[in-house]
Amino acid sequence: MRLWIGLSLPRLPLEVFSPSWCTDAGSVVLEQERVLALSATARAAGVQPGMRRGGVLMLMPDARVHERSPPREAEALYAVALAMLQYTPQVAEAEEGTLLMDVGASLRLFGGVRALCRRVRADVRALGFTASLACAPTARGAWLLARAGGHRSMRRTLKMPTLVRRLDLLDLLLAPPARPFAAWFEGIGCASLGELRRLPRPGLQRRCGRALLDLLDAAYGLSPELYEWIAAPETFAARIELFDRIDDAELLLAGARRLLLQLTGWLCARQLAVERIVLRLEHERGREARPPTCVEVALAEPAWRDEHLVRLLKERLAKLVLEAPVIGLGLEAKQLQPMAPLSDSLFPEPGGSEEDRMRMLELLVARLGADNVLQARPMADYRPEQANVWVPVQQKVSDRARNAQMPPDVMSLPRPTWLLAKPIALLMREHRPFYGSPLRMASNPERIEAGWWNGPETRDYFIAEGQDHALYWVYRERIGADESEPRWFLHGLFG
């Protein structure tokens, strides 16, 4: 099924200076010295579109007056388009701050048109913009409906007959080619697209040109539509300017999420997953310039979704103490891997998947620090206390290297689940080692002789059993030991 989403940003000229999630004291955007866009606070003070600068300052002396910035608007629209690439690779930029998305092939993946529209709205809101969203079987139809303010009943516009009825009710001046002839259309009593379609086409073409008829034919599905899709760049590096100096690191999370949404779209478009990201906190420039503060997040497993990255950054920023106010943010993707698709097993493992466990470990590392979340790594040494070292959980060791470090003849021998940090000397009673009760040897001895390069060790290890049938791992020293009174030690306990 062919389905398009039209995503209009009607407040884009204003929200590039004052995002929707910012508290605004009264912002006004001027174009050619007249009000183009204004905030709710400015409207409540009496400011109206088309008003001159002097009138604005008379009503609101403390108003924040900005000149319209087309480069900022183009940059913001591209950032939204980059974030939308996570839903479909077919995203095109249209006129008047609008994006067109061909999502017909994405509906089942994201749970249907309603669920997809909710996610799109939430992402645009997180980016700091107000969205007007509409769905239609044609791109120009979705564009016109979105420019008109969208519709609550998205599902009703999935059929062509319904789209035709809705388009017929729209204002004629939503079509840009019709605006130069607004006075003529008003004079003949033509106010809607439905009335426009009933006019004779040859006369309409001679007076208004071919562009208006082409737009109508595309919107009503009478002619094919061709668009140039937005392509993701080869590398990802995004940056935003903050609208105030931030002294608290936790307040930077909203801006960081804007960058992460762009990263998610870029990763999905390039079919990549990221292993390490760097968030750069930019400080004051000029005489008091300071180098940026870099917050690095390393992942145990490559990821391409923003929810997990947001949680990790939230933990890192909560522990960060800023040495200077932050005025800008930058995000870079350092290590990338091809995206590995999720595999659904016939019988899912209880307690979550391997990906869930790795995400939990990454969250612990972000909260406690890399030096406090460790994993065991075997070493090529026969001595039990030297056969293992603790390394950070994010330090990767290949299976081949891990198996090569393990002595092959040791891997098949029984080892206790709990190895004591320091062996405990045992008492001798009736020529038998004693630990709560006399211990009976339940296995043949295993002799370990190693460490000639840093202190030789020669021991005979046994599995011993107590009267309560608990099993212990004990050894008897041979070097320097008296044969009549051998020294016994407890080194581990079996589960």
Coordinates of C-alpha atoms in Angstrom, one line a residue:
M1 CA 0.0 0.0 0.0
R2 CA 1.3 3.4 -0.9
L3 CA 1.1 5.8 2.0
W4 CA 2.7 9.2 2.6
I5 CA 3.2 11.2 5.7
G6 CA 3.3 15.0 5.3
L7 CA 5.2 16.5 8.2
S8 CA 4.8 20.3 8.4
L9 CA 6.7 22.6 10.9
P10 CA 4.4 25.6 11.0
R11 CA 6.4 27.4 13.7
L12 CA 9.8 26.6 12.3
P13 CA 10.9 30.3 11.9
L14 CA 10.2 30.9 15.6
E15 CA 11.3 27.6 17.1
V16 CA 14.8 27.8 15.6
F17 CA 15.3 30.6 18.2
S18 CA 13.0 29.3 20.9
P19 CA 12.3 25.5 20.9
S20 CA 8.9 24.2 21.9
W21 CA 10.3 22.7 25.2
C22 CA 11.8 26.0 26.3
T23 CA 10.1 28.5 28.6
D24 CA 9.7 31.7 26.5
A25 CA 9.3 35.2 27.9
G26 CA 8.1 36.5 24.5
S27 CA 9.8 36.0 21.2
V28 CA 9.0 37.6 17.9
V29 CA 10.5 36.8 14.4
L30 CA 10.5 39.6 11.8
E31 CA 10.8 39.4 8.1
Q32 CA 11.3 42.7 6.3
E33 CA 10.5 44.6 9.5
R34 CA 7.1 42.9 10.0
V35 CA 6.1 40.1 12.4
L36 CA 6.2 36.7 10.7
A37 CA 6.0 34.4 13.8
L38 CA 5.4 35.0 17.5
S39 CA 5.2 33.1 20.7
A40 CA 2.0 32.6 22.8
T41 CA 3.3 35.2 25.4
A42 CA 3.8 37.8 22.7
R43 CA 0.3 37.1 21.3
A44 CA -1.2 37.5 24.7
A45 CA 0.5 40.9 25.0
G46 CA -1.3 42.1 21.9
V47 CA 1.3 41.4 19.2
Q48 CA -0.2 40.4 15.9
P49 CA 1.3 39.0 12.6
G50 CA 2.3 41.8 10.2
M51 CA 2.9 44.3 13.0
R52 CA 6.0 46.5 12.6
R53 CA 9.0 46.4 15.0
G54 CA 8.0 49.7 16.7
G55 CA 4.6 48.4 17.6
V56 CA 6.1 45.2 19.0
L57 CA 8.5 47.1 21.3
M58 CA 5.7 49.5 22.4
L59 CA 3.6 46.5 23.6
M60 CA 6.5 44.4 24.8
P61 CA 9.6 46.4 25.6
D62 CA 11.4 43.3 26.8
A63 CA 10.5 41.1 23.8
R64 CA 13.2 39.0 22.2
V65 CA 13.1 40.2 18.6
H66 CA 14.9 38.0 15.9
E67 CA 15.4 38.5 12.2
R68 CA 14.3 35.5 10.2
S69 CA 17.2 33.1 9.5
P70 CA 16.7 30.8 6.5
P71 CA 20.0 29.1 7.0
R72 CA 19.0 28.1 10.6
E73 CA 15.6 26.9 9.3
A74 CA 17.3 24.8 6.6
E75 CA 19.6 23.3 9.2
A76 CA 16.8 22.5 11.5
L77 CA 14.7 20.9 8.8
Y78 CA 17.6 18.7 7.8
A79 CA 18.1 17.6 11.4
V80 CA 14.4 16.6 11.5
A81 CA 14.8 14.8 8.2
L82 CA 17.9 12.9 9.5
A83 CA 15.9 11.7 12.5
M84 CA 13.0 10.6 10.3
L85 CA 15.3 8.2 8.4
Q86 CA 14.9 5.7 11.2
Y87 CA 11.3 5.1 9.9
T88 CA 11.9 5.1 6.2
P89 CA 14.8 5.7 3.8
Q90 CA 12.5 7.7 1.5
V91 CA 12.3 11.1 3.0
A92 CA 12.1 14.2 0.8
E93 CA 12.1 17.9 1.5
A94 CA 9.2 20.0 0.2
E95 CA 8.2 23.7 0.2
E96 CA 7.4 25.8 3.2
G97 CA 9.1 23.8 5.9
T98 CA 7.5 20.4 5.1
L99 CA 8.9 16.9 4.8
L100 CA 7.3 14.0 2.8
M101 CA 7.9 10.4 3.9
D102 CA 6.9 7.3 2.0
V103 CA 6.0 4.9 4.8
G104 CA 4.0 2.3 3.0
A105 CA 6.7 -0.3 3.5
S106 CA 7.2 0.6 7.2
L107 CA 3.7 0.2 8.6
R108 CA 4.0 -3.4 9.8
L109 CA 7.4 -2.8 11.4
F110 CA 6.2 0.0 13.6
G111 CA 2.8 -1.3 14.4
G112 CA 0.5 0.5 12.0
V113 CA -0.1 4.0 10.8
R114 CA -1.4 5.3 14.2
A115 CA 1.6 4.0 16.2
L116 CA 4.0 5.3 13.5
C117 CA 2.4 8.7 13.6
R118 CA 2.6 8.8 17.4
R119 CA 6.3 8.0 17.3
V120 CA 7.0 10.7 14.6
R121 CA 5.1 13.3 16.7
A122 CA 7.1 12.4 19.8
D123 CA 10.4 12.6 18.0
V124 CA 9.6 15.9 16.5
R125 CA 8.5 17.2 19.9
A126 CA 11.8 16.0 21.4
L127 CA 13.7 17.8 18.7
G128 CA 12.0 21.0 19.9
F129 CA 9.5 21.6 17.1
T130 CA 5.7 21.8 16.7
A131 CA 4.5 19.4 14.0
S132 CA 1.4 19.2 11.9
L133 CA 1.1 15.7 10.5
A134 CA -1.2 14.2 7.9
C135 CA -1.4 10.9 5.9
A136 CA -2.6 10.4 2.4
P137 CA -2.1 8.0 -0.6
T138 CA -0.4 10.8 -2.5
A139 CA 2.6 13.0 -1.5
R140 CA 1.0 16.3 -2.5
G141 CA -2.2 15.3 -0.8
A142 CA -0.4 14.7 2.4
W143 CA 1.5 18.0 1.9
L144 CA -1.7 20.0 1.5
L145 CA -3.4 18.3 4.5
A146 CA -0.4 18.9 6.7
R147 CA -0.2 22.5 5.7
A148 CA -3.9 22.8 6.5
G149 CA -3.2 21.6 10.1
G150 CA -3.6 17.8 9.7
H151 CA -6.5 15.6 10.7
R152 CA -7.2 13.7 13.9
S153 CA -8.7 10.7 12.0
M154 CA -5.5 9.7 10.2
R155 CA -6.9 6.3 9.1
R156 CA -9.8 7.8 7.1
T157 CA -7.4 9.4 4.6
L158 CA -5.9 6.1 3.6
K159 CA -8.4 5.7 0.8
M160 CA -8.4 7.7 -2.4
P161 CA -12.2 8.7 -2.3
T162 CA -11.8 10.0 1.3
L163 CA -8.7 12.0 0.2
V164 CA -10.6 13.6 -2.7
R165 CA -13.4 14.7 -0.3
R166 CA -11.0 16.2 2.2
L167 CA -8.9 18.0 -0.4
D168 CA -12.0 19.5 -2.0
L169 CA -12.7 21.3 1.3
L170 CA -9.3 22.9 1.7
D171 CA -8.6 26.5 1.2
L172 CA -7.5 27.4 -2.3
L173 CA -4.6 29.5 -1.2
L174 CA -2.8 26.5 0.4
A175 CA -1.5 25.9 -3.2
P176 CA 1.4 28.3 -3.7
P177 CA 0.8 28.7 -7.5
A178 CA -2.6 30.1 -6.7
R179 CA -1.5 32.9 -4.3
P180 CA -0.5 35.4 -7.0
F181 CA -4.1 35.2 -8.4
A182 CA -5.9 35.5 -5.0
A183 CA -7.7 38.6 -6.0
W184 CA -9.0 37.1 -9.2
F185 CA -10.2 33.9 -7.5
E186 CA -12.0 36.0 -4.8
G187 CA -13.6 38.0 -7.6
I188 CA -15.1 34.9 -9.2
G189 CA -16.1 33.4 -5.9
C190 CA -13.6 30.5 -6.0
A191 CA -12.4 29.7 -2.4
S192 CA -11.7 25.9 -2.2
L193 CA -9.8 23.3 -4.2
G194 CA -13.0 21.6 -5.0
E195 CA -14.3 24.8 -6.7
L196 CA -11.0 25.3 -8.4
R197 CA -11.3 21.8 -10.0
R198 CA -14.7 22.6 -11.5
L199 CA -13.2 25.6 -13.5
P200 CA -12.4 24.9 -17.2
R201 CA -8.9 23.6 -17.4
P202 CA -7.9 25.4 -20.7
G203 CA -8.9 28.8 -19.4
L204 CA -7.3 28.1 -15.9
Q205 CA -4.0 27.1 -17.6
R206 CA -4.0 30.3 -19.8
R207 CA -4.5 32.6 -16.8
C208 CA -2.6 30.8 -14.0
G209 CA 0.0 28.7 -15.8
R210 CA 0.7 25.0 -15.7
A211 CA 2.2 24.8 -12.2
L212 CA -1.2 25.0 -10.5
L213 CA -2.8 22.2 -12.6
D214 CA 0.3 20.0 -12.0
L215 CA 0.0 20.4 -8.3
L216 CA -3.7 19.5 -8.4
D217 CA -3.1 16.5 -10.6
A218 CA -0.4 15.2 -8.3
A219 CA -2.5 15.8 -5.1
Y220 CA -5.5 14.0 -6.6
G221 CA -3.4 11.0 -7.9
L222 CA -3.9 11.9 -11.6
S223 CA -0.2 12.2 -12.4
P224 CA 3.0 10.5 -11.1
E225 CA 5.2 12.1 -8.5
L226 CA 9.0 12.1 -8.4
Y227 CA 11.1 13.3 -5.5
E228 CA 14.8 13.4 -4.6
W229 CA 15.4 11.5 -1.4
I230 CA 17.5 12.9 1.4
A231 CA 20.8 10.9 1.6
A232 CA 22.6 10.3 4.9
P233 CA 26.3 11.6 4.9
E234 CA 29.2 9.2 5.0
T235 CA 30.1 10.2 8.6
F236 CA 28.1 11.5 11.5
A237 CA 29.0 14.7 13.4
A238 CA 26.2 17.0 14.6
R239 CA 26.2 20.1 16.7
I240 CA 23.7 22.5 18.2
E241 CA 23.9 25.9 19.9
L242 CA 22.2 26.1 23.3
F243 CA 19.8 29.0 23.9
D244 CA 21.2 29.8 27.3
R245 CA 24.4 29.2 29.4
I246 CA 23.9 25.9 31.2
D247 CA 25.6 25.3 34.6
D248 CA 24.0 22.0 35.5
A249 CA 25.1 18.9 33.5
E250 CA 21.7 17.2 33.9
L251 CA 20.0 20.0 32.1
L252 CA 22.0 19.1 29.0
L253 CA 20.1 15.9 28.4
A254 CA 17.3 17.5 26.3
G255 CA 19.9 18.9 23.9
A256 CA 21.8 15.6 23.9
R257 CA 18.6 13.7 23.0
R258 CA 18.2 16.0 19.9
L259 CA 21.6 14.9 18.7
L260 CA 20.9 11.2 19.5
L261 CA 17.7 11.2 17.5
Q262 CA 19.7 12.4 14.5
L263 CA 22.3 9.7 15.2
T264 CA 19.6 7.1 15.3
G265 CA 18.2 8.1 11.9
W266 CA 21.7 8.2 10.4
L267 CA 22.6 4.7 11.7
C268 CA 19.4 3.2 10.4
A269 CA 19.9 4.9 7.0
R270 CA 23.5 3.6 6.8
Q271 CA 22.6 0.2 8.3
L272 CA 25.3 0.7 11.0
A273 CA 25.6 0.3 14.7
V274 CA 27.7 2.4 17.0
E275 CA 30.2 1.1 19.7
R276 CA 31.5 4.4 21.0
I277 CA 30.1 8.0 21.0
V278 CA 31.6 11.2 22.2
L279 CA 29.4 14.1 23.5
R280 CA 31.4 17.3 23.3
L281 CA 30.4 20.1 25.8
E282 CA 31.5 23.5 24.4
H283 CA 32.3 26.4 26.8
E284 CA 32.8 30.1 26.4
R285 CA 34.9 31.5 23.6
G286 CA 37.2 34.6 23.5
R287 CA 39.5 35.6 26.3
E288 CA 38.0 33.0 28.8
A289 CA 38.0 30.2 26.2
R290 CA 38.2 26.7 27.6
P291 CA 38.7 23.4 25.7
P292 CA 35.5 21.4 25.3
T293 CA 34.6 18.8 27.9
C294 CA 34.3 15.4 26.3
V295 CA 31.9 12.7 27.7
E296 CA 32.7 9.4 26.1
V297 CA 30.3 6.4 26.2
A298 CA 31.6 3.0 25.2
L299 CA 29.2 0.2 24.5
A300 CA 29.8 -3.5 25.2
E301 CA 27.6 -4.4 22.2
P302 CA 26.9 -2.2 19.1
A303 CA 23.6 -0.3 19.3
W304 CA 21.5 1.8 17.0
R305 CA 18.5 2.8 19.1
D306 CA 18.4 6.1 21.0
E307 CA 16.5 4.9 24.2
H308 CA 19.5 3.0 25.5
L309 CA 22.0 5.7 24.6
V310 CA 19.8 8.3 26.4
R311 CA 19.9 6.2 29.6
L312 CA 23.7 5.9 29.4
L313 CA 24.2 9.6 28.8
K314 CA 21.8 10.4 31.6
E315 CA 23.9 8.4 34.1
R316 CA 27.1 10.0 32.9
L317 CA 25.8 13.5 33.0
A318 CA 24.4 13.0 36.5
K319 CA 27.9 12.4 37.8
L320 CA 29.6 15.2 35.8
V321 CA 30.6 18.4 37.5
L322 CA 30.9 21.3 35.0
E323 CA 33.9 23.5 35.4
A324 CA 32.4 26.2 33.2
P325 CA 28.9 27.0 31.6
V326 CA 28.1 25.1 28.4
I327 CA 26.9 27.0 25.3
G328 CA 26.9 24.3 22.7
L329 CA 26.8 20.5 22.2
G330 CA 28.4 18.3 19.6
L331 CA 28.1 14.5 19.1
E332 CA 30.4 12.2 17.1
A333 CA 30.1 8.5 16.3
K334 CA 33.6 7.1 16.7
Q335 CA 33.4 3.3 16.3
L336 CA 30.9 1.7 13.9
Q337 CA 30.0 -1.8 13.0
P338 CA 27.5 -3.2 10.4
M339 CA 24.1 -3.5 11.9
A340 CA 23.2 -7.1 13.0
P341 CA 19.5 -7.9 12.7
L342 CA 17.7 -9.2 15.8
S343 CA 17.2 -13.0 15.8
D344 CA 14.0 -14.4 17.4
S345 CA 14.5 -17.8 18.9
L346 CA 11.8 -20.4 18.9
F347 CA 12.1 -20.8 22.7
P348 CA 13.2 -17.4 24.2
E349 CA 15.5 -17.6 27.2
P350 CA 14.1 -16.7 30.6
G351 CA 15.3 -13.6 32.1
G352 CA 15.8 -11.7 28.9
S353 CA 18.1 -11.9 25.9
E354 CA 21.8 -11.5 25.6
E355 CA 21.2 -7.9 24.4
D356 CA 19.2 -7.1 27.5
R357 CA 22.0 -8.4 29.8
M358 CA 24.6 -6.3 27.9
R359 CA 22.5 -3.2 28.2
M360 CA 22.2 -3.8 32.0
L361 CA 26.0 -4.1 32.2
E362 CA 26.5 -0.9 30.2
L363 CA 24.1 0.9 32.5
L364 CA 26.0 -0.3 35.5
V365 CA 29.3 0.9 34.0
A366 CA 27.8 4.4 33.3
R367 CA 26.5 4.6 36.9
L368 CA 29.4 3.0 38.8
G369 CA 32.4 3.6 36.5
A370 CA 34.3 1.2 34.4
D371 CA 36.7 0.2 37.2
N372 CA 33.9 -1.0 39.4
V373 CA 32.2 -3.4 37.0
L374 CA 34.7 -6.2 36.2
Q375 CA 34.7 -9.6 34.5
A376 CA 37.0 -12.6 34.9
R377 CA 39.6 -13.4 32.3
P378 CA 41.5 -16.7 32.4
M379 CA 45.3 -16.5 32.3
A380 CA 47.9 -19.1 31.1
D381 CA 48.9 -20.2 34.6
Y382 CA 48.4 -23.5 36.5
R383 CA 48.3 -21.8 39.9
P384 CA 44.6 -21.2 40.9
E385 CA 45.2 -17.8 42.4
Q386 CA 47.1 -16.6 39.3
A387 CA 44.9 -18.3 36.6
N388 CA 42.4 -15.4 36.6
V389 CA 42.5 -11.6 36.5
W390 CA 39.7 -9.1 36.7
V391 CA 39.3 -6.7 33.8
P392 CA 36.6 -4.1 32.9
V393 CA 33.5 -5.7 31.5
Q394 CA 33.7 -3.7 28.3
Q395 CA 37.2 -5.0 27.5
K396 CA 36.6 -7.6 24.8
V397 CA 38.4 -10.9 24.7
S398 CA 37.7 -13.2 21.7
D399 CA 36.7 -16.8 22.3
R400 CA 39.7 -18.0 20.5
A401 CA 42.1 -16.0 22.7
R402 CA 40.2 -17.1 25.8
N403 CA 40.5 -20.7 25.0
A404 CA 44.2 -20.3 24.0
Q405 CA 44.9 -18.9 27.5
M406 CA 43.4 -21.8 29.3
P407 CA 45.7 -24.8 29.8
P408 CA 43.9 -27.7 28.0
D409 CA 44.5 -30.3 30.7
V410 CA 43.1 -28.0 33.4
M411 CA 39.8 -27.3 31.7
S412 CA 38.6 -30.9 32.3
L413 CA 39.5 -31.0 36.0
P414 CA 37.0 -30.1 38.8
R415 CA 37.3 -26.7 40.2
P416 CA 35.4 -25.1 43.1
T417 CA 32.8 -22.4 42.4
W418 CA 34.2 -20.2 45.2
L419 CA 38.0 -19.7 45.4
L420 CA 39.1 -18.0 48.6
A421 CA 41.1 -14.8 48.2
K422 CA 43.7 -16.2 50.7
P423 CA 44.1 -19.9 51.7
I424 CA 43.1 -20.8 55.3
A425 CA 45.5 -22.9 57.3
L426 CA 43.8 -26.0 58.7
L427 CA 44.2 -27.7 62.1
M428 CA 45.3 -31.4 62.2
R429 CA 43.4 -33.8 64.4
E430 CA 44.3 -37.5 64.4
H431 CA 46.5 -37.0 61.4
R432 CA 43.6 -35.5 59.4
P433 CA 42.8 -31.9 58.4
F434 CA 40.0 -30.4 60.4
Y435 CA 37.5 -27.7 59.3
G436 CA 34.4 -27.9 61.5
S437 CA 34.7 -31.6 61.3
P438 CA 37.4 -34.1 60.2
L439 CA 37.9 -34.0 56.5
R440 CA 38.0 -37.2 54.4
M441 CA 39.8 -37.2 51.1
A442 CA 37.3 -37.9 48.2
S443 CA 39.6 -37.8 45.2
N444 CA 43.1 -38.6 44.1
P445 CA 45.7 -35.9 44.4
E446 CA 46.3 -33.3 41.7
R447 CA 49.9 -32.0 41.8
I448 CA 50.5 -28.4 40.7
E449 CA 54.1 -27.3 40.2
A450 CA 54.5 -23.8 38.7
G451 CA 55.8 -20.3 39.4
W452 CA 59.5 -21.0 39.1
W453 CA 59.9 -17.5 37.6
N454 CA 58.3 -15.6 40.5
G455 CA 58.2 -17.9 43.5
P456 CA 57.8 -21.7 43.0
E457 CA 54.7 -23.4 44.3
T458 CA 54.4 -27.2 44.7
R459 CA 51.1 -28.4 46.0
D460 CA 49.0 -31.6 46.1
Y461 CA 45.2 -30.7 45.8
F462 CA 42.4 -32.9 47.0
I463 CA 38.6 -32.8 47.1
A464 CA 37.7 -33.3 50.8
E465 CA 34.4 -34.1 52.3
G466 CA 33.2 -33.1 55.7
Q467 CA 30.7 -34.9 58.0
D468 CA 27.9 -32.7 56.7
H469 CA 28.8 -33.9 53.1
A470 CA 30.1 -30.5 52.1
L471 CA 32.9 -30.6 49.6
Y472 CA 36.1 -28.5 50.0
W473 CA 39.2 -28.0 47.9
V474 CA 42.2 -28.4 50.1
Y475 CA 45.9 -28.8 49.3
R476 CA 49.0 -30.0 51.1
E477 CA 52.3 -28.2 50.8
R478 CA 55.3 -30.2 49.8
I479 CA 58.2 -27.7 49.7
G480 CA 59.7 -27.1 53.2
A481 CA 57.0 -29.2 54.8
D482 CA 57.7 -31.7 57.6
E483 CA 56.7 -35.2 56.5
S484 CA 55.4 -36.1 59.9
E485 CA 53.2 -33.0 60.2
P486 CA 52.3 -31.8 56.7
R487 CA 50.6 -28.4 56.4
W488 CA 47.1 -28.3 55.0
F489 CA 45.2 -25.3 53.6
L490 CA 41.6 -24.7 52.5
H491 CA 41.6 -23.0 49.1
G492 CA 38.0 -23.3 47.8
L493 CA 34.4 -24.5 48.3
F494 CA 32.3 -26.4 45.9
G495 CA 28.6 -25.5 45.4

